[in-house]
Coordinates of C-alpha atoms and ligand atoms in Angstrom, one line a residue:
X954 CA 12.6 15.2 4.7
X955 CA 13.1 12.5 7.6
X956 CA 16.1 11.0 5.8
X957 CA 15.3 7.7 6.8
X958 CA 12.4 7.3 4.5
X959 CA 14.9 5.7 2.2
X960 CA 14.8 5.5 -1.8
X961 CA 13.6 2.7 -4.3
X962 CA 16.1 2.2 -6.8
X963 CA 14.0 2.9 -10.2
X964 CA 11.5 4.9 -9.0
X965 CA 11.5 9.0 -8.5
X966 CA 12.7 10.4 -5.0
X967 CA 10.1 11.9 -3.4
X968 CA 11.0 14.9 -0.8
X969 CA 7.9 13.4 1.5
X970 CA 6.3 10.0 2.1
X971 CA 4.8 9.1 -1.3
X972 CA 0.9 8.3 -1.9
X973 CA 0.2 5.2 -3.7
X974 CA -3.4 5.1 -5.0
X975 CA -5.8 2.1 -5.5
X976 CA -7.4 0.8 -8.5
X977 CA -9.2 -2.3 -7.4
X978 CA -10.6 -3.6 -11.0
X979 CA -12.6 -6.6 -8.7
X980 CA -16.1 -7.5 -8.7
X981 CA -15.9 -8.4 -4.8
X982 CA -13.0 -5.7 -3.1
X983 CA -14.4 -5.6 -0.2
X984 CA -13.0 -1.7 0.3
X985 CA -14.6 -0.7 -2.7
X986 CA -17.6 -2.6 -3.2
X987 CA -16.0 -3.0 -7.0
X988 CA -17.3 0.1 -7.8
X989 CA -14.2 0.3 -10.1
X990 CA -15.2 -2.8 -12.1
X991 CA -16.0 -1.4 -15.5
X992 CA -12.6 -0.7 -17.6
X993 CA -13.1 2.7 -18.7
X994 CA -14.4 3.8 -15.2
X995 CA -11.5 2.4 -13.3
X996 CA -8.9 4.2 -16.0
X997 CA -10.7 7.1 -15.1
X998 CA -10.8 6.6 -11.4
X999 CA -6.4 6.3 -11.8
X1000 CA -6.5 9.7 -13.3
X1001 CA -8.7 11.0 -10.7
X1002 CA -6.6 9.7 -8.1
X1003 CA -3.3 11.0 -9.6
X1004 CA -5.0 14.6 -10.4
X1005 CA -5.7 14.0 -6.4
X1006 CA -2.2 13.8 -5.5
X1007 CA -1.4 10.4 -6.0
X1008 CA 2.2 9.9 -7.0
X1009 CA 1.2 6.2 -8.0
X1010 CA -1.1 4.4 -9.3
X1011 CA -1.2 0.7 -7.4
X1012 CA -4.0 -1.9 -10.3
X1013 CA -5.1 -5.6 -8.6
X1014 CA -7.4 -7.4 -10.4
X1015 CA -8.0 -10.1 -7.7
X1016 CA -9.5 -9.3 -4.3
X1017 CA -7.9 -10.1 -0.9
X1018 CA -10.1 -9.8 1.1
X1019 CA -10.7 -12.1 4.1
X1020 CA -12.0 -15.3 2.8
X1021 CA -11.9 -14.7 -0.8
X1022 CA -11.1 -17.7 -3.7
X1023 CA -8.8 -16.7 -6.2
X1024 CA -9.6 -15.9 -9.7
X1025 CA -8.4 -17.8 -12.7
X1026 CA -5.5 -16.0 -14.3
X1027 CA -7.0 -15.1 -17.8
X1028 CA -9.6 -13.4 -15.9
X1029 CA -7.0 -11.5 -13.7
X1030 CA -5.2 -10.6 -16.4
X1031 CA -8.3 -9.6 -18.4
X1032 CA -9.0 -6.9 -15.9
X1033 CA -5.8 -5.6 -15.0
X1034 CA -3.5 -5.4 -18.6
X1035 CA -5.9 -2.6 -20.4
X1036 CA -6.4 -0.4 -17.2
X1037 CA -2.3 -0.4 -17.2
X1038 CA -1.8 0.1 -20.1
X1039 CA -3.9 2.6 -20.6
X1040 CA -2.8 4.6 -17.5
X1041 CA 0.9 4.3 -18.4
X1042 CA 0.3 5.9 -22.3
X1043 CA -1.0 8.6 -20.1
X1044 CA 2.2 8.8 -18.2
X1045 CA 1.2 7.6 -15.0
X1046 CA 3.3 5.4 -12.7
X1047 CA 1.8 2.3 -12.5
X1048 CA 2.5 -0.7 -10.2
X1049 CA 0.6 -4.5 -10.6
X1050 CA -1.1 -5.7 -7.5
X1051 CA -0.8 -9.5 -8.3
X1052 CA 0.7 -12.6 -6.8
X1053 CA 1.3 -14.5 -10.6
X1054 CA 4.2 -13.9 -12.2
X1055 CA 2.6 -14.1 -15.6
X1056 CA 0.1 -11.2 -14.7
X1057 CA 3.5 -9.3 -13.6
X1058 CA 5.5 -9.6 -16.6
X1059 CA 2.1 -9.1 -18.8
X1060 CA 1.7 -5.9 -16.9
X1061 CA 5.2 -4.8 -17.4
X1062 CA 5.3 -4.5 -20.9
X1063 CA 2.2 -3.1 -20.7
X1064 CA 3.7 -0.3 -19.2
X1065 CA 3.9 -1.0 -15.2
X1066 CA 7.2 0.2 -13.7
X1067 CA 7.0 -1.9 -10.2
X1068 CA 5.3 -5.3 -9.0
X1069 CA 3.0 -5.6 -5.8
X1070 CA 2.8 -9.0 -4.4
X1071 CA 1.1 -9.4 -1.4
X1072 CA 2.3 -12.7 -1.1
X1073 CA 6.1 -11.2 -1.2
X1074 CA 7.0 -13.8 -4.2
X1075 CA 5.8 -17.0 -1.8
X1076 CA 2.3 -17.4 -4.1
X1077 CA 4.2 -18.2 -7.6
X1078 CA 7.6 -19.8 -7.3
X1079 CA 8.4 -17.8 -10.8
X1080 CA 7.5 -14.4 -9.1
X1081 CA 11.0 -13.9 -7.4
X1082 CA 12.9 -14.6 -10.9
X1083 CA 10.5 -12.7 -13.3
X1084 CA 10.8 -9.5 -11.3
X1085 CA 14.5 -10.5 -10.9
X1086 CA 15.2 -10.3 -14.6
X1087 CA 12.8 -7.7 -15.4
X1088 CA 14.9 -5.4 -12.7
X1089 CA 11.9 -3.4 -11.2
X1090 CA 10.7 -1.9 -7.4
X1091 CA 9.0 -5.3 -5.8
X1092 CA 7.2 -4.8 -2.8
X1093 CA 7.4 -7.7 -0.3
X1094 CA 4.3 -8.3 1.7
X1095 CA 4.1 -10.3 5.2
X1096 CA 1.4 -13.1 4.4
X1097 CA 0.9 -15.8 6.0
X1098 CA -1.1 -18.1 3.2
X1099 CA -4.0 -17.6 0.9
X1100 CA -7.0 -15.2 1.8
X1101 CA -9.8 -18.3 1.9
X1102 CA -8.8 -19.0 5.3
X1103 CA -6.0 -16.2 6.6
X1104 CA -8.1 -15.7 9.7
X1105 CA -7.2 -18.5 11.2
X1106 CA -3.6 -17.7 11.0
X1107 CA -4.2 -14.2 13.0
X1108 CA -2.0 -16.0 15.8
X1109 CA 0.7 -14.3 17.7
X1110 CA 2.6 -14.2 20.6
X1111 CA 4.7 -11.3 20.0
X1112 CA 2.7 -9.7 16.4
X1113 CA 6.0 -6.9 15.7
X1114 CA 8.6 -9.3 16.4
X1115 CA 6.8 -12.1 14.4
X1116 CA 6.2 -10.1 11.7
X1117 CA 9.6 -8.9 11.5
X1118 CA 11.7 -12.1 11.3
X1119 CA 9.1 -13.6 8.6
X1120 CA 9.3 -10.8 6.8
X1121 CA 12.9 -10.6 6.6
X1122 CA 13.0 -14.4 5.6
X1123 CA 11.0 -13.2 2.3
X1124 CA 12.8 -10.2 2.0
X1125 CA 15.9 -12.3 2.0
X1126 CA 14.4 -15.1 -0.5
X1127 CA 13.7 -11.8 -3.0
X1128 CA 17.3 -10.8 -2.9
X1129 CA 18.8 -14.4 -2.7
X1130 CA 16.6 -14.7 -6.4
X1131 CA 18.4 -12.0 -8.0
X1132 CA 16.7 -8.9 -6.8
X1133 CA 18.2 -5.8 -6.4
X1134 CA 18.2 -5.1 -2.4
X1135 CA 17.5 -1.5 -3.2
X1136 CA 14.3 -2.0 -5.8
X1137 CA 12.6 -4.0 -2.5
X1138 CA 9.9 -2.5 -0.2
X1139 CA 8.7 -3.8 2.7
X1140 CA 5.0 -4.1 4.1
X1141 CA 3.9 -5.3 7.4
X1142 CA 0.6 -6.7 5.7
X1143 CA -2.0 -5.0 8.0
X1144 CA -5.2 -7.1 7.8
X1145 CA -3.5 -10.0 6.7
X1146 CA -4.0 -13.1 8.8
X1147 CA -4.0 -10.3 11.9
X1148 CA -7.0 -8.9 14.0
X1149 CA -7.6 -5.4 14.9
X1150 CA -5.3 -5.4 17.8
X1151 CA -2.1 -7.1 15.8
X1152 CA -2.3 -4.1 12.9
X1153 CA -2.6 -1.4 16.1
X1154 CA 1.1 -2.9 17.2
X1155 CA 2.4 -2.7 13.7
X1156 CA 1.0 0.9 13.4
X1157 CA 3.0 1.6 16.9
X1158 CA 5.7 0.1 16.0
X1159 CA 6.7 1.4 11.8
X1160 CA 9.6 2.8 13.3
X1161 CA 10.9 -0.3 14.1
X1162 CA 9.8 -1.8 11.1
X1163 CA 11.6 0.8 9.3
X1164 CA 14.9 0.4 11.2
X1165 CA 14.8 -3.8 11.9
X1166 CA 13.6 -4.4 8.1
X1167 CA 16.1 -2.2 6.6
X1168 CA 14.1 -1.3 3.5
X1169 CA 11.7 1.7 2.7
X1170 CA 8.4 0.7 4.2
X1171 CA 4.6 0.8 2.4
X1172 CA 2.1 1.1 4.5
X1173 CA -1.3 -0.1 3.4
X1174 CA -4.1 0.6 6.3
X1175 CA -6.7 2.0 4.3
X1176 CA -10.4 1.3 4.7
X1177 CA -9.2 -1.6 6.6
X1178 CA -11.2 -4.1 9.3
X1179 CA -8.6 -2.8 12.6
X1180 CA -9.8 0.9 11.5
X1181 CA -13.4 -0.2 11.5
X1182 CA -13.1 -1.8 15.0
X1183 CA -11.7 1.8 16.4
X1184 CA -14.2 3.6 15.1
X1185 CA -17.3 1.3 16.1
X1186 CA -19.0 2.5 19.6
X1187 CA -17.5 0.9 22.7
X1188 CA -21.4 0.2 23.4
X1189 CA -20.7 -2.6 20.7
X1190 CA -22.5 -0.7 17.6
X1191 CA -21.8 -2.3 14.2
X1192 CA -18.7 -1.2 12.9
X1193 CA -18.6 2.0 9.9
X1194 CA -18.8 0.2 6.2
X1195 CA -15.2 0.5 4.3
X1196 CA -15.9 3.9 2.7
X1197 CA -16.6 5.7 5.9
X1198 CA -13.1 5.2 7.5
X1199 CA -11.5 7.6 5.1
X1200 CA -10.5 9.8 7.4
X1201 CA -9.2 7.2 10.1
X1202 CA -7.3 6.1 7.1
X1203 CA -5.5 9.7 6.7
X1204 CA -5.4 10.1 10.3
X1205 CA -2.7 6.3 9.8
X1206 CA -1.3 8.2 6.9
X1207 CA -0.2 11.1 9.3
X1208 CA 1.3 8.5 11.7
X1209 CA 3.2 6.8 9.0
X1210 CA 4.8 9.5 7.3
X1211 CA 6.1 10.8 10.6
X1212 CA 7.1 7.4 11.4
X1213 CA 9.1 7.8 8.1
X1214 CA 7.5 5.2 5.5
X1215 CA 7.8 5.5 2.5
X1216 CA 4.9 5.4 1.2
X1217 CA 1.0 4.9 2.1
X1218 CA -1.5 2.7 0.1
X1219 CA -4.9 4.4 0.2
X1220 CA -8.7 4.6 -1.8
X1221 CA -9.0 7.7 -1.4
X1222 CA -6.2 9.9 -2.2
X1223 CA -6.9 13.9 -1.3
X1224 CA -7.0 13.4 2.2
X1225 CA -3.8 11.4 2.7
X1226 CA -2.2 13.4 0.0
X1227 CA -2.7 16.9 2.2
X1228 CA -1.5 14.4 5.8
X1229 CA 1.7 14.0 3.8
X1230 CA 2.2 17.3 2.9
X1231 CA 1.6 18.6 6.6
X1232 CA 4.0 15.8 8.1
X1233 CA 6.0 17.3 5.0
X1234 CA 5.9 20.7 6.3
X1235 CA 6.2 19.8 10.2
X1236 CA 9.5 18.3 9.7
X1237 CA 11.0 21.0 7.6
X1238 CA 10.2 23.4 9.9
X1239 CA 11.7 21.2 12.9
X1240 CA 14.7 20.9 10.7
X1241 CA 14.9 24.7 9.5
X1242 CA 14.7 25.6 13.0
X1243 CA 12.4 28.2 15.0
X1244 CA 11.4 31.5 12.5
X1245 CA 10.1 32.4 9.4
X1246 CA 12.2 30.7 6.5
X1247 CA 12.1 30.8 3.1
X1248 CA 9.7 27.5 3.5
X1249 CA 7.6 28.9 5.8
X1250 CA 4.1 27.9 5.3
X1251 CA 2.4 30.2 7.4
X1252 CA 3.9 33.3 6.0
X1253 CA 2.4 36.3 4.7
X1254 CA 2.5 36.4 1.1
X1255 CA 2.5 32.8 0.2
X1256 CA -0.9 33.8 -0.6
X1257 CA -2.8 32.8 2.9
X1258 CA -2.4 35.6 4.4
X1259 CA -6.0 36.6 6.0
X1260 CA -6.9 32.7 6.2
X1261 CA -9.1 31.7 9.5
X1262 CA -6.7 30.9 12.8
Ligands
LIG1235 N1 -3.8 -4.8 0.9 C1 -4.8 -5.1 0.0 C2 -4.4 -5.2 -1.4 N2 -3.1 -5.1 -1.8 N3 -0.9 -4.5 -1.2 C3 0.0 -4.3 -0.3 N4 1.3 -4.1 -0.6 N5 -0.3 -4.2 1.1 C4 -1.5 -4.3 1.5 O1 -1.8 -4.3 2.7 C5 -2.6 -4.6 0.5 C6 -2.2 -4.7 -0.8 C7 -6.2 -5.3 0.4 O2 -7.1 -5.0 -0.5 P1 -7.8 -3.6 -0.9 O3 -7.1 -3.0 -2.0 O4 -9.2 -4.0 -1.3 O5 -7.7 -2.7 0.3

């Protein structure tokens, strides 16, 4: 385990980065095309995810995306407190993507165990004290302002070092409110008021993060814009939709757990799930030393024997 990865008070202590899974229950995600709308589909596409590997289950109800308006809060909370509450009666560990505080608390006793705000409590004034009292895992998010016109904000002179004192003024407004400093995770916010070139730093730099921060670290690159942009031609060809940078978005898981997040936030699970579990197995052998040990992967009779080279 690269013991730096760090522990969220309230949560289970994963040997390995852990693999958050996304139920987007939007009309308009732009990852997902809200394909995840209908109720019972997107309750099924949590199970899916978890059977998958996913060690949690991450439900938004309000898209994000680059120049998106925000959705009244009945209809937020309409989408997101039966898909939690069904997924926790089926045991699964469920955090509330939101920015209100009354969609947290609502998703809570519905069975959530950890809050999600991309905003890192700077939306909703009551966020910081409703996740203070309820004593749960909040993840702090670097943002910048409201999605409708982020863009404009994507403006940096040094993006990592930026990032890194803002984030630590909202990381410091979440424990000044009450909150636990060991229930808080930290997120860089990749595609969030940053172009392609401001989320690469970030990606360089999560070991920095990690270490100037001083919290376990989510990373959240999947399907996003910055991966679209690597993986478009250099002869200017349109960039790959959302769902076709899967595996860019494992190959960002890879980097991450090495780097020693926490924990990835991904669409699709299986593929990050296995990056993990390499990284996993990687560092145990670096740590075990050179030679077959009782961990070893590669040895015979651990059932691959005879598998391809
Ligand atoms: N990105 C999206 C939504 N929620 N939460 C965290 N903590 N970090 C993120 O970067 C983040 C998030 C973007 O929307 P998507 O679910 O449609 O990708």
């Amino acid at each position: 385990m690269n013991p730096s990865r760090g522990h969220v008070s309230g949560l289970p202590q994963w040997n390995r980065c852990a693999v958050m899974g996304v139920v987007n229950v939007t009309p308009d995600s732009f990852s997902d095309g809200g394909k995840w709308f209908d109720i019972e589909v997107a309750v099924k596409r949590g199970l899916d995810l978890v059977s998958e590997g996913a060690d949690l289950i991450d439900v938004g109800g309000e898209s994000t995306r680059p120049g998106a308006s925000r959705v009244e809060e009945d209809e937020e909370l309409r989408r997101v407190l039966p898909v939690v509450r069904s997924l926790a009666s089926e045991g699964v560990l469920v955090s509330v993507d939101t920015m209100r505080a009354t969609v947290a608390e609502q998703a809570l006793e519905a069975g959530a165990v950890m809050v999600n705000d991309v905003s890192g409590g700077l939306a909703d004034p009551r966020m910081v004290p409703a996740v203070a009292s309820a004593g749960v895992p909040f993840v702090v998010m670097h943002w910048r302002g409201q999605s409708i016109d982020m863009n404009n904000r994507a403006v940096y002179e040094d993006v990592t070092t930026e990032v890194v004192t803002e984030l630590r003024s909202s990381l410091d407004r979440a424990v000044a409110g009450g909150i636990a400093p060991e229930r808080i995770i930290a997120d860089p916010g990749l595609g969030f008021a940053k172009k392609a070139y401001h989320d690469l730093c970030l990606v360089a730099e999560l070991a920095r993060l990690r270490e100037e921060l001083g919290h376990p670290l989510l990373v959240a690159a999947s399907r996003k814009r910055f991966l679209g942009r690597v993986l478009a031609d250099p002869d200017g060809s349109p960039v790959p939709p959302a769902r076709e940078r899967d595996a860019a978005t494992a190959a960002v898981t890879a980097l991450a757990a090495r780097e020693g997040a926490w924990a990835v936030r991904v669409h699709e699970v299986r593929a990050s799930a296995d990056a993990v579990r390499v990284v996993h197995a990687v560092e145990s052998a670096a740590h075990a030393g050179t030679g077959a040990s009782a961990g070893d992967p590669g040895a015979e009779g651990n059932g691959i024997a005879g598998e391809r080279r």
